């Protein structure tokens, strides 16, 4: 049996691929009918004028993908059911839909969201603009260009090639890849004075998942949860969605005010604070660091009242002056602290890798919560990260980035002072990749945000970070992901936005 096939010996496409494509097209168009016997490889090689091995290769692909069926002693046939059909939904859907009753005649019950769902649906949920401004001071991103992509991809290739397939699918590893947990335990002991056993570490998809698990495991609707005022929206929203009563705890230049906590919540007072969320290394958003005296005081208060402290240590690697103060989890002797770390600032937010360090009595319950949530975080990325840390790449990367961000920070300060003079006060500039500024201006906060956006600059007012009233003119400027030129250009445009004599907001939206 002869079957004409068009192939070109001058094409870049290999001959076996051309034969495969021709035959597949013929099958899909019906030129080669289902169930029809196809020429043998010998016949085909003769008719097309190519080596039999080349034809065999094309046939092997068609067989393995299910376009051909081979029967011993009888030959090769076009399959009766083609693989493409198995991937397509039925096209008889119109007939099915016709049999259903008219939608308008159906009695429908109003949709009833859970309390959690209702909070997520509420209007005060913060959205992101559809289009990002050209120069973005809004997101606390690291410099994405500086992500060590070459090293990362080499390590990834190494693991993909290792063929240790059991490593690619470990459903029992809810707590995370053991070598990574060992590496993190070593890192924490050295860099943060946190001494823990690797078993206490649970790998999660960034701090946000850590907060979600903490909330599920420890917070019931109506529980009082303390949160720094001003504080991190990601934490506020997680606790709020669970139905917690948020209790603002004020922050001054030494960090969270323990005297305030002691006066409001103690064993002798009727209200218990279940949990307190803090960012001691680099308070978000004010940038202050919790003094050692306050840390000790806070821990003593927590163990006396039984309050669990959630320590979010999201960017402590970037500190430009003085030695870091040990993490709360490092000086806690009362098992009061749950520590959260993330690789979002040190490496890349898109990796979605972070970790929890939990007291020993909470290991199992957190591991089960993680398993229920999403089984485990990406094991292949955990393997890469583990090598990245143990082979010294992370320390080198942090050293390099600290120097780079340190220079950007100086540039920010210089440019802010140069452009805004006495109209700006800068806070929290000693650490992190952002800084808090207060502008001396009459322009309402939302108005300045819009004016800046109209000039292609994104800035965030801190008013959404306060549960109560926010000071006027306060903004958090993230500079980690911006190049020098963008910093200068962005701040120059912000100055221009402030100098404009226009009002963009409707009168009632101004405060
Ligand atoms: C206070 C704080 N914690 C944690 C994070 C990082 O979150 P994630 O690890 O979920 O990316 C951020 C990011 O901006 C933050 O500001």
Short mmCIF file of C-alpha atoms and ligand atoms in Angstrom, two decimals:
data_model
loop_
_atom_site.label_atom_id
_atom_site.label_comp_id
_atom_site.label_asym_id
_atom_site.label_seq_id
_atom_site.Cartn_x
_atom_site.Cartn_y
_atom_site.Cartn_z
CA UNK A 1 0.00 0.00 0.00
CA UNK A 2 1.36 3.39 -1.00
CA UNK A 3 0.79 6.59 0.97
CA UNK A 4 2.20 9.82 -0.51
CA UNK A 5 4.17 11.98 1.92
CA UNK A 6 5.80 15.35 1.28
CA UNK A 7 9.17 15.73 2.87
CA UNK A 8 12.06 18.04 2.11
CA UNK A 9 15.68 17.02 2.45
CA UNK A 10 16.73 20.70 2.67
CA UNK A 11 14.45 21.57 5.60
CA UNK A 12 15.89 22.27 9.08
CA UNK A 13 13.27 19.93 10.52
CA UNK A 14 14.69 16.39 10.91
CA UNK A 15 13.27 13.83 8.47
CA UNK A 16 11.69 11.63 11.13
CA UNK A 17 9.89 14.70 12.51
CA UNK A 18 8.59 15.62 9.03
CA UNK A 19 7.23 12.10 8.51
CA UNK A 20 5.63 12.17 11.97
CA UNK A 21 3.97 15.54 11.29
CA UNK A 22 2.73 14.50 7.82
CA UNK A 23 1.18 11.30 9.13
CA UNK A 24 -0.36 13.01 12.15
CA UNK A 25 -1.90 15.69 9.93
CA UNK A 26 -3.24 13.00 7.58
CA UNK A 27 -4.84 11.17 10.51
CA UNK A 28 -6.40 14.29 12.03
CA UNK A 29 -7.78 15.44 8.64
CA UNK A 30 -9.21 11.97 7.96
CA UNK A 31 -7.02 11.33 4.89
CA UNK A 32 -5.76 8.33 6.80
CA UNK A 33 -8.93 6.75 8.16
CA UNK A 34 -9.24 5.36 11.67
CA UNK A 35 -8.69 1.64 11.86
CA UNK A 36 -6.93 1.65 8.49
CA UNK A 37 -3.77 -0.35 8.13
CA UNK A 38 -0.69 1.84 7.57
CA UNK A 39 2.20 0.90 5.32
CA UNK A 40 4.95 -1.11 7.01
CA UNK A 41 8.17 0.75 7.81
CA UNK A 42 9.85 -1.11 4.96
CA UNK A 43 7.14 -0.04 2.45
CA UNK A 44 7.14 3.51 3.72
CA UNK A 45 10.92 3.84 3.61
CA UNK A 46 10.90 2.65 -0.01
CA UNK A 47 8.09 4.95 -1.08
CA UNK A 48 9.49 8.06 0.65
CA UNK A 49 13.13 7.28 -0.11
CA UNK A 50 14.54 7.53 3.40
CA UNK A 51 16.23 5.02 5.68
CA UNK A 52 13.94 2.52 7.37
CA UNK A 53 15.34 3.55 10.79
CA UNK A 54 14.11 7.12 10.15
CA UNK A 55 10.59 5.89 9.41
CA UNK A 56 10.71 3.62 12.48
CA UNK A 57 11.52 6.59 14.64
CA UNK A 58 8.46 8.50 13.37
CA UNK A 59 6.28 5.40 13.83
CA UNK A 60 7.55 4.96 17.40
CA UNK A 61 6.42 8.50 18.28
CA UNK A 62 3.00 7.93 16.71
CA UNK A 63 2.65 4.63 18.57
CA UNK A 64 3.75 6.06 21.92
CA UNK A 65 1.38 9.04 21.59
CA UNK A 66 -1.55 6.78 20.66
CA UNK A 67 -2.09 7.68 16.95
CA UNK A 68 -1.08 4.17 15.83
CA UNK A 69 -1.88 0.77 17.27
CA UNK A 70 0.35 -2.21 16.50
CA UNK A 71 -0.83 -5.81 16.52
CA UNK A 72 1.77 -8.53 16.55
CA UNK A 73 1.75 -10.46 13.27
CA UNK A 74 -0.92 -8.23 11.78
CA UNK A 75 0.73 -4.83 11.31
CA UNK A 76 0.23 -1.23 12.32
CA UNK A 77 -3.15 0.57 12.19
CA UNK A 78 -4.48 4.07 12.73
CA UNK A 79 -6.06 4.14 16.22
CA UNK A 80 -9.85 4.08 16.44
CA UNK A 81 -9.79 6.62 19.25
CA UNK A 82 -7.35 9.45 18.67
CA UNK A 83 -5.41 10.92 21.63
CA UNK A 84 -6.55 14.46 20.78
CA UNK A 85 -10.16 13.45 21.45
CA UNK A 86 -9.30 12.36 24.97
CA UNK A 87 -8.18 15.90 25.72
CA UNK A 88 -11.26 17.67 24.36
CA UNK A 89 -14.54 18.28 26.15
CA UNK A 90 -17.60 16.91 24.42
CA UNK A 91 -18.97 19.10 21.64
CA UNK A 92 -22.52 17.86 22.26
CA UNK A 93 -22.85 20.40 25.07
CA UNK A 94 -25.59 22.38 23.28
CA UNK A 95 -27.91 19.35 23.32
CA UNK A 96 -27.25 18.85 27.01
CA UNK A 97 -27.90 22.49 27.84
CA UNK A 98 -31.21 22.38 25.96
CA UNK A 99 -32.43 19.62 28.26
CA UNK A 100 -31.86 21.78 31.36
CA UNK A 101 -34.69 23.96 32.75
CA UNK A 102 -34.56 27.69 31.93
CA UNK A 103 -32.31 29.43 34.40
CA UNK A 104 -34.91 32.10 35.17
CA UNK A 105 -37.46 29.43 36.22
CA UNK A 106 -35.08 27.94 38.80
CA UNK A 107 -35.58 28.84 42.43
CA UNK A 108 -32.17 29.92 43.70
CA UNK A 109 -31.06 30.36 47.26
CA UNK A 110 -28.91 33.44 47.97
CA UNK A 111 -25.27 32.50 48.23
CA UNK A 112 -24.17 32.29 51.85
CA UNK A 113 -20.50 33.00 52.38
CA UNK A 114 -18.68 31.94 55.54
CA UNK A 115 -17.61 34.64 57.94
CA UNK A 116 -14.16 34.33 56.39
CA UNK A 117 -15.60 34.71 52.89
CA UNK A 118 -17.63 37.73 53.94
CA UNK A 119 -14.56 39.56 55.23
CA UNK A 120 -12.76 38.86 52.00
CA UNK A 121 -15.70 40.25 50.06
CA UNK A 122 -15.88 43.47 52.05
CA UNK A 123 -15.25 46.77 50.34
CA UNK A 124 -12.22 47.79 52.37
CA UNK A 125 -10.09 45.14 50.72
CA UNK A 126 -7.06 46.73 49.13
CA UNK A 127 -6.67 46.18 45.41
CA UNK A 128 -3.74 46.81 43.15
CA UNK A 129 -4.08 49.11 40.14
CA UNK A 130 -4.39 47.14 36.87
CA UNK A 131 -1.40 48.86 35.41
CA UNK A 132 1.78 49.30 37.37
CA UNK A 133 3.23 52.79 37.29
CA UNK A 134 6.55 53.12 35.53
CA UNK A 135 8.45 53.76 38.77
CA UNK A 136 7.15 51.78 41.68
CA UNK A 137 7.91 52.71 45.30
CA UNK A 138 4.90 50.67 46.40
CA UNK A 139 6.00 47.04 46.53
CA UNK A 140 8.69 45.84 48.92
CA UNK A 141 10.49 43.93 46.20
CA UNK A 142 14.16 43.13 46.15
CA UNK A 143 16.02 43.98 42.94
CA UNK A 144 14.65 41.29 40.63
CA UNK A 145 17.53 41.73 38.14
CA UNK A 146 19.99 40.73 40.83
CA UNK A 147 18.39 37.34 41.47
CA UNK A 148 21.25 34.85 40.89
CA UNK A 149 19.38 33.19 38.04
CA UNK A 150 22.42 31.45 36.52
CA UNK A 151 23.37 29.68 39.73
CA UNK A 152 19.74 28.89 40.48
CA UNK A 153 19.18 27.33 37.07
CA UNK A 154 22.41 25.28 37.34
CA UNK A 155 21.27 23.89 40.68
CA UNK A 156 17.79 23.25 39.31
CA UNK A 157 19.21 21.36 36.33
CA UNK A 158 21.37 19.33 38.68
CA UNK A 159 18.32 18.23 40.63
CA UNK A 160 16.13 17.61 37.60
CA UNK A 161 18.85 15.43 36.08
CA UNK A 162 19.62 13.51 39.24
CA UNK A 163 16.71 11.13 38.49
CA UNK A 164 16.18 10.66 42.20
CA UNK A 165 12.50 10.56 41.47
CA UNK A 166 11.54 9.82 45.05
CA UNK A 167 12.78 13.31 45.83
CA UNK A 168 10.34 14.84 43.38
CA UNK A 169 7.29 13.40 45.05
CA UNK A 170 7.39 13.13 48.81
CA UNK A 171 3.85 13.35 50.04
CA UNK A 172 5.01 12.68 53.58
CA UNK A 173 7.23 15.76 53.64
CA UNK A 174 4.67 18.26 54.87
CA UNK A 175 7.31 19.85 57.08
CA UNK A 176 9.69 20.30 54.17
CA UNK A 177 12.88 18.87 52.71
CA UNK A 178 15.10 17.73 55.56
CA UNK A 179 18.46 19.06 54.26
CA UNK A 180 16.85 22.47 53.77
CA UNK A 181 15.51 22.47 57.32
CA UNK A 182 19.01 21.54 58.55
CA UNK A 183 20.51 24.38 56.50
CA UNK A 184 17.98 26.89 57.86
CA UNK A 185 18.62 25.75 61.45
CA UNK A 186 22.38 26.37 60.95
CA UNK A 187 21.72 29.73 59.33
CA UNK A 188 19.38 30.86 62.12
CA UNK A 189 21.86 29.89 64.84
CA UNK A 190 24.59 31.93 63.16
CA UNK A 191 22.71 34.94 61.87
CA UNK A 192 19.82 35.35 64.31
CA UNK A 193 21.02 33.54 67.48
CA UNK A 194 17.97 31.30 67.19
CA UNK A 195 18.86 27.83 68.43
CA UNK A 196 16.28 25.32 67.27
CA UNK A 197 16.09 21.75 66.09
CA UNK A 198 15.44 21.24 62.38
CA UNK A 199 12.28 19.38 63.41
CA UNK A 200 10.83 22.66 64.65
CA UNK A 201 11.12 24.17 61.18
CA UNK A 202 8.19 23.96 58.78
CA UNK A 203 8.75 25.12 55.22
CA UNK A 204 5.90 27.23 53.88
CA UNK A 205 5.02 29.26 50.80
CA UNK A 206 6.31 32.59 52.11
CA UNK A 207 5.37 34.41 55.32
CA UNK A 208 1.81 34.87 54.16
CA UNK A 209 1.16 31.15 54.36
CA UNK A 210 2.88 31.08 57.74
CA UNK A 211 0.43 33.73 58.95
CA UNK A 212 -2.47 31.79 57.50
CA UNK A 213 -1.40 28.59 59.30
CA UNK A 214 -0.81 30.46 62.57
CA UNK A 215 -4.30 31.90 62.29
CA UNK A 216 -5.97 28.58 61.56
CA UNK A 217 -4.15 26.77 64.32
CA UNK A 218 -4.33 29.38 67.06
CA UNK A 219 -7.07 31.93 66.47
CA UNK A 220 -10.82 31.50 66.99
CA UNK A 221 -13.39 34.12 65.96
CA UNK A 222 -13.61 36.71 68.73
CA UNK A 223 -10.06 36.14 70.04
CA UNK A 224 -8.03 39.24 70.76
CA UNK A 225 -4.98 39.52 68.52
CA UNK A 226 -2.48 42.31 69.12
CA UNK A 227 -0.94 43.95 66.12
CA UNK A 228 1.57 46.77 65.89
CA UNK A 229 0.08 50.20 65.18
CA UNK A 230 0.98 50.95 62.42
CA UNK A 231 1.45 47.40 61.18
CA UNK A 232 1.66 44.96 58.32
CA UNK A 233 -1.51 44.68 56.24
CA UNK A 234 -0.82 41.03 55.31
CA UNK A 235 -0.99 40.10 59.00
CA UNK A 236 -3.93 42.41 59.80
CA UNK A 237 -6.00 40.90 57.00
CA UNK A 238 -5.19 37.29 57.90
CA UNK A 239 -6.25 37.74 61.54
CA UNK A 240 -9.27 39.86 60.64
CA UNK A 241 -10.54 37.31 58.09
CA UNK A 242 -10.52 34.67 60.80
CA UNK A 243 -12.80 36.86 62.92
CA UNK A 244 -10.17 37.99 65.43
CA UNK A 245 -10.64 41.23 67.33
CA UNK A 246 -7.61 43.29 66.40
CA UNK A 247 -6.05 45.27 69.20
CA UNK A 248 -3.61 48.00 68.11
CA UNK A 249 -0.38 48.16 70.12
CA UNK A 250 1.45 51.43 69.63
CA UNK A 251 5.02 51.69 68.46
CA UNK A 252 7.57 54.36 69.40
CA UNK A 253 11.22 54.87 68.54
CA UNK A 254 12.19 51.75 70.55
CA UNK A 255 9.61 49.52 68.93
CA UNK A 256 6.37 48.11 70.23
CA UNK A 257 5.26 49.67 73.55
CA UNK A 258 5.42 46.95 76.17
CA UNK A 259 4.28 49.40 78.90
CA UNK A 260 1.02 49.79 76.97
CA UNK A 261 0.62 46.00 76.74
CA UNK A 262 1.29 45.60 80.43
CA UNK A 263 -1.25 48.24 81.37
CA UNK A 264 -4.01 46.80 79.13
CA UNK A 265 -3.41 43.08 79.23
CA UNK A 266 -2.15 41.27 82.27
CA UNK A 267 -3.21 38.25 84.29
CA UNK A 268 -5.13 40.52 86.59
CA UNK A 269 -7.15 42.10 83.73
CA UNK A 270 -10.27 40.43 82.30
CA UNK A 271 -9.21 40.41 78.62
CA UNK A 272 -6.67 37.93 77.37
CA UNK A 273 -4.58 38.67 74.34
CA UNK A 274 -4.23 35.36 72.54
CA UNK A 275 -1.54 36.35 70.13
CA UNK A 276 0.69 39.32 69.41
CA UNK A 277 2.19 39.90 65.96
CA UNK A 278 5.46 41.89 65.92
CA UNK A 279 8.30 42.77 63.54
CA UNK A 280 11.12 43.41 66.06
CA UNK A 281 14.17 43.59 63.74
CA UNK A 282 12.72 46.18 61.44
CA UNK A 283 9.28 47.29 62.45
CA UNK A 284 6.92 47.45 59.52
CA UNK A 285 6.44 50.21 58.41
CA UNK A 286 8.25 52.59 60.82
CA UNK A 287 11.60 50.80 60.43
CA UNK A 288 12.56 50.99 64.13
CA UNK A 289 14.25 48.10 65.90
CA UNK A 290 12.91 46.74 69.21
CA UNK A 291 15.50 47.47 71.90
CA UNK A 292 17.03 44.59 73.86
CA UNK A 293 15.49 45.82 77.11
CA UNK A 294 12.03 45.84 75.53
CA UNK A 295 12.59 42.39 74.04
CA UNK A 296 13.28 40.94 77.48
CA UNK A 297 10.33 42.79 78.93
CA UNK A 298 8.04 41.61 76.15
CA UNK A 299 9.07 37.96 76.63
CA UNK A 300 8.54 38.17 80.39
CA UNK A 301 5.06 39.64 79.77
CA UNK A 302 4.25 36.96 77.19
CA UNK A 303 5.20 34.06 79.42
CA UNK A 304 3.30 35.59 82.36
CA UNK A 305 0.11 36.12 80.36
CA UNK A 306 0.43 33.05 78.14
CA UNK A 307 0.31 35.21 74.99
CA UNK A 308 1.94 33.72 71.91
CA UNK A 309 4.24 36.07 70.07
CA UNK A 310 4.49 35.89 66.31
CA UNK A 311 7.86 37.27 65.29
CA UNK A 312 7.95 38.19 61.59
CA UNK A 313 11.63 38.56 60.71
CA UNK A 314 11.06 39.37 57.07
CA UNK A 315 14.16 41.40 56.13
CA UNK A 316 16.61 41.36 59.03
CA UNK A 317 19.46 40.52 56.63
CA UNK A 318 19.53 44.11 55.46
CA UNK A 319 20.91 46.08 58.35
CA UNK A 320 23.40 48.85 57.68
CA UNK A 321 24.54 50.01 61.11
CA UNK A 322 25.55 48.14 64.27
CA UNK A 323 25.29 44.46 65.09
CA UNK A 324 21.82 42.91 64.86
CA UNK A 325 20.03 42.28 68.14
CA UNK A 326 19.25 38.55 68.60
CA UNK A 327 15.79 37.56 67.44
CA UNK A 328 13.08 37.22 70.09
CA UNK A 329 12.98 33.49 69.34
CA UNK A 330 16.69 33.37 70.22
CA UNK A 331 16.24 34.75 73.73
CA UNK A 332 12.87 33.20 74.49
CA UNK A 333 13.13 30.59 77.21
CA UNK A 334 9.38 30.22 77.68
CA UNK A 335 8.40 28.72 74.29
CA UNK A 336 6.24 31.79 73.71
CA UNK A 337 7.54 32.72 70.27
CA UNK A 338 6.66 31.45 66.81
CA UNK A 339 9.25 32.74 64.39
CA UNK A 340 8.54 33.44 60.71
CA UNK A 341 11.28 33.81 58.09
CA UNK A 342 10.98 34.32 54.34
CA UNK A 343 13.18 34.21 51.25
CA UNK A 344 11.02 36.82 49.53
CA UNK A 345 13.33 39.73 50.37
CA UNK A 346 16.65 37.88 50.33
CA UNK A 347 15.98 36.15 47.02
CA UNK A 348 12.68 36.51 45.18
CA UNK A 349 9.04 36.89 46.27
CA UNK A 350 7.95 34.68 43.36
CA UNK A 351 9.79 31.69 44.86
CA UNK A 352 7.13 31.57 47.59
CA UNK A 353 9.46 29.99 50.12
CA UNK A 354 9.58 30.80 53.80
CA UNK A 355 9.51 28.96 57.11
CA UNK A 356 8.03 28.80 60.56
CA UNK A 357 9.97 27.86 63.68
CA UNK A 358 7.43 26.55 66.17
CA UNK A 359 7.78 25.45 69.81
CA UNK A 360 8.16 21.68 70.10
CA UNK A 361 4.65 21.06 71.41
CA UNK A 362 3.20 22.66 68.26
CA UNK A 363 5.26 20.79 65.64
CA UNK A 364 2.68 18.11 64.82
CA UNK A 365 -0.32 20.38 64.68
CA UNK A 366 1.47 22.81 62.35
CA UNK A 367 2.73 19.98 60.13
CA UNK A 368 -0.84 18.69 59.83
CA UNK A 369 -2.19 22.18 59.05
CA UNK A 370 0.42 22.53 56.32
CA UNK A 371 -0.48 19.11 54.92
CA UNK A 372 -4.16 20.00 54.84
CA UNK A 373 -3.41 23.34 53.26
CA UNK A 374 -1.34 22.19 50.29
CA UNK A 375 0.51 18.96 51.21
CA UNK A 376 3.95 20.56 51.03
CA UNK A 377 5.85 23.37 49.36
CA UNK A 378 7.58 22.72 46.02
CA UNK A 379 10.18 20.08 46.82
CA UNK A 380 12.31 20.72 43.79
CA UNK A 381 12.70 24.41 44.69
CA UNK A 382 13.45 23.39 48.28
CA UNK A 383 16.27 21.16 47.04
CA UNK A 384 17.72 24.00 45.02
CA UNK A 385 17.45 26.40 47.95
CA UNK A 386 19.09 23.88 50.24
CA UNK A 387 22.14 23.65 47.95
CA UNK A 388 22.07 27.41 47.45
CA UNK A 389 22.48 27.90 51.20
CA UNK A 390 24.90 25.05 51.99
CA UNK A 391 27.22 25.86 49.08
CA UNK A 392 27.61 29.42 50.35
CA UNK A 393 25.74 31.20 47.55
CA UNK A 394 23.21 32.73 49.89
CA UNK A 395 25.74 34.37 52.20
CA UNK A 396 27.60 35.77 49.19
CA UNK A 397 24.35 37.02 47.68
CA UNK A 398 23.30 38.71 50.93
CA UNK A 399 26.70 40.41 51.30
CA UNK A 400 26.50 41.73 47.74
CA UNK A 401 22.91 42.89 48.08
CA UNK A 402 23.51 44.54 51.44
CA UNK A 403 26.23 46.67 49.86
CA UNK A 404 24.01 47.51 46.88
CA UNK A 405 20.95 48.41 48.98
CA UNK A 406 23.17 50.36 51.38
CA UNK A 407 24.22 52.58 48.45
CA UNK A 408 20.62 52.95 47.27
CA UNK A 409 19.58 53.91 50.76
CA UNK A 410 22.19 56.72 50.82
CA UNK A 411 21.02 57.88 47.43
CA UNK A 412 17.40 57.90 48.65
CA UNK A 413 18.30 60.02 51.66
CA UNK A 414 20.39 62.41 49.63
CA UNK A 415 17.73 62.79 46.92
CA UNK A 416 14.87 63.18 49.44
CA UNK A 417 16.78 65.86 51.33
CA UNK A 418 17.88 67.59 48.14
CA UNK A 419 14.39 67.67 46.62
CA UNK A 420 12.19 68.14 49.70
CA UNK A 421 14.55 69.86 52.17
CA UNK A 422 12.80 70.60 55.44
CA UNK A 423 9.50 69.33 53.97
CA UNK A 424 10.53 65.73 54.60
CA UNK A 425 11.34 63.73 57.73
CA UNK A 426 12.89 60.32 57.17
CA UNK A 427 12.39 57.41 59.59
CA UNK A 428 13.74 53.89 59.81
CA UNK A 429 16.53 54.32 57.33
CA UNK A 430 19.03 52.05 59.09
CA UNK A 431 17.72 48.74 57.85
CA UNK A 432 15.60 47.05 55.21
CA UNK A 433 14.86 48.05 51.64
CA UNK A 434 12.26 50.71 52.37
CA UNK A 435 11.96 53.88 54.42
CA UNK A 436 9.15 55.76 56.04
CA UNK A 437 8.83 59.44 55.19
CA UNK A 438 6.57 62.19 56.41
CA UNK A 439 6.01 65.08 54.02
CA UNK A 440 5.08 68.49 55.23
CA UNK A 441 2.26 69.18 52.77
CA UNK A 442 -1.42 70.07 52.82
CA UNK A 443 -2.23 67.73 49.96
CA UNK A 444 -4.54 64.91 51.15
CA UNK A 445 -2.80 61.52 51.09
CA UNK A 446 -5.06 59.88 48.49
CA UNK A 447 -4.72 62.95 46.32
CA UNK A 448 -0.93 62.81 46.34
CA UNK A 449 -1.03 59.10 45.49
CA UNK A 450 -3.17 59.87 42.42
CA UNK A 451 -1.08 62.85 41.37
CA UNK A 452 2.07 60.73 41.60
CA UNK A 453 0.45 57.90 39.67
CA UNK A 454 -0.50 60.34 36.93
CA UNK A 455 3.18 61.10 36.58
CA UNK A 456 4.04 57.38 36.45
CA UNK A 457 5.11 56.99 40.08
CA UNK A 458 3.58 54.55 42.58
CA UNK A 459 3.66 55.47 46.28
CA UNK A 460 1.82 54.00 49.28
CA UNK A 461 0.25 56.08 51.99
CA UNK A 462 0.58 54.39 55.38
CA UNK A 463 -3.01 55.22 56.30
CA UNK A 464 -4.10 51.65 55.49
CA UNK A 465 -1.47 50.32 57.88
CA UNK A 466 -3.16 51.97 60.87
CA UNK A 467 -6.23 50.53 62.55
CA UNK A 468 -6.90 53.96 64.03
CA UNK A 469 -6.14 57.45 62.74
CA UNK A 470 -3.01 57.82 60.67
CA UNK A 471 -0.74 60.85 60.67
CA UNK A 472 -1.15 63.01 57.60
CA UNK A 473 1.48 62.92 54.86
CA UNK A 474 3.12 59.61 55.82
CA UNK A 475 4.30 57.24 53.09
CA UNK A 476 6.34 54.07 52.88
CA UNK A 477 8.86 54.23 50.05
CA UNK A 478 10.33 50.93 48.87
CA UNK A 479 13.53 51.43 46.96
CA UNK A 480 15.13 47.93 46.90
CA UNK A 481 13.93 47.11 43.40
CA UNK A 482 14.72 50.50 41.85
CA UNK A 483 17.89 51.45 39.98
CA UNK A 484 19.69 54.68 40.91
CA UNK A 485 18.29 56.53 37.92
CA UNK A 486 14.74 55.42 38.73
CA UNK A 487 15.12 56.60 42.33
CA UNK A 488 16.18 60.07 41.22
CA UNK A 489 13.56 60.27 38.47
CA UNK A 490 10.80 58.91 40.73
CA UNK A 491 11.51 61.37 43.56
CA UNK A 492 11.83 64.26 41.11
CA UNK A 493 8.40 63.44 39.69
CA UNK A 494 7.01 63.12 43.20
CA UNK A 495 8.27 66.61 43.95
CA UNK A 496 6.58 67.84 40.76
CA UNK A 497 3.35 66.06 41.78
CA UNK A 498 3.46 67.89 45.08
CA UNK A 499 4.15 71.27 43.47
CA UNK A 500 1.21 71.07 41.04
CA UNK A 501 -1.65 73.45 41.71
CA UNK A 502 -4.39 70.96 40.87
CA UNK A 503 -7.00 69.02 42.76
CA UNK A 504 -7.94 65.64 41.34
CA UNK A 505 -10.12 64.14 44.04
CA UNK A 506 -13.80 64.95 44.39
CA UNK A 507 -14.26 67.17 47.44
CA UNK A 508 -15.98 64.53 49.61
CA UNK A 509 -13.09 62.08 49.17
CA UNK A 510 -10.63 64.51 50.74
CA UNK A 511 -10.08 64.52 54.44
C1 LIG B 1 6.17 42.68 57.27
C2 LIG B 1 6.31 41.74 56.11
N1 LIG B 1 6.37 40.43 56.34
C3 LIG B 1 6.51 39.55 55.32
C4 LIG B 1 6.61 39.97 54.02
C5 LIG B 1 6.87 38.96 52.93
O1 LIG B 1 5.80 38.19 52.64
P1 LIG B 1 5.96 36.84 51.84
O2 LIG B 1 7.04 36.04 52.51
O3 LIG B 1 4.62 36.19 51.95
O4 LIG B 1 6.32 37.18 50.44
C6 LIG B 1 6.50 41.31 53.73
C7 LIG B 1 6.52 41.76 52.33
O5 LIG B 1 6.39 42.88 51.97
C8 LIG B 1 6.37 42.23 54.80
O6 LIG B 1 6.32 43.53 54.55
#
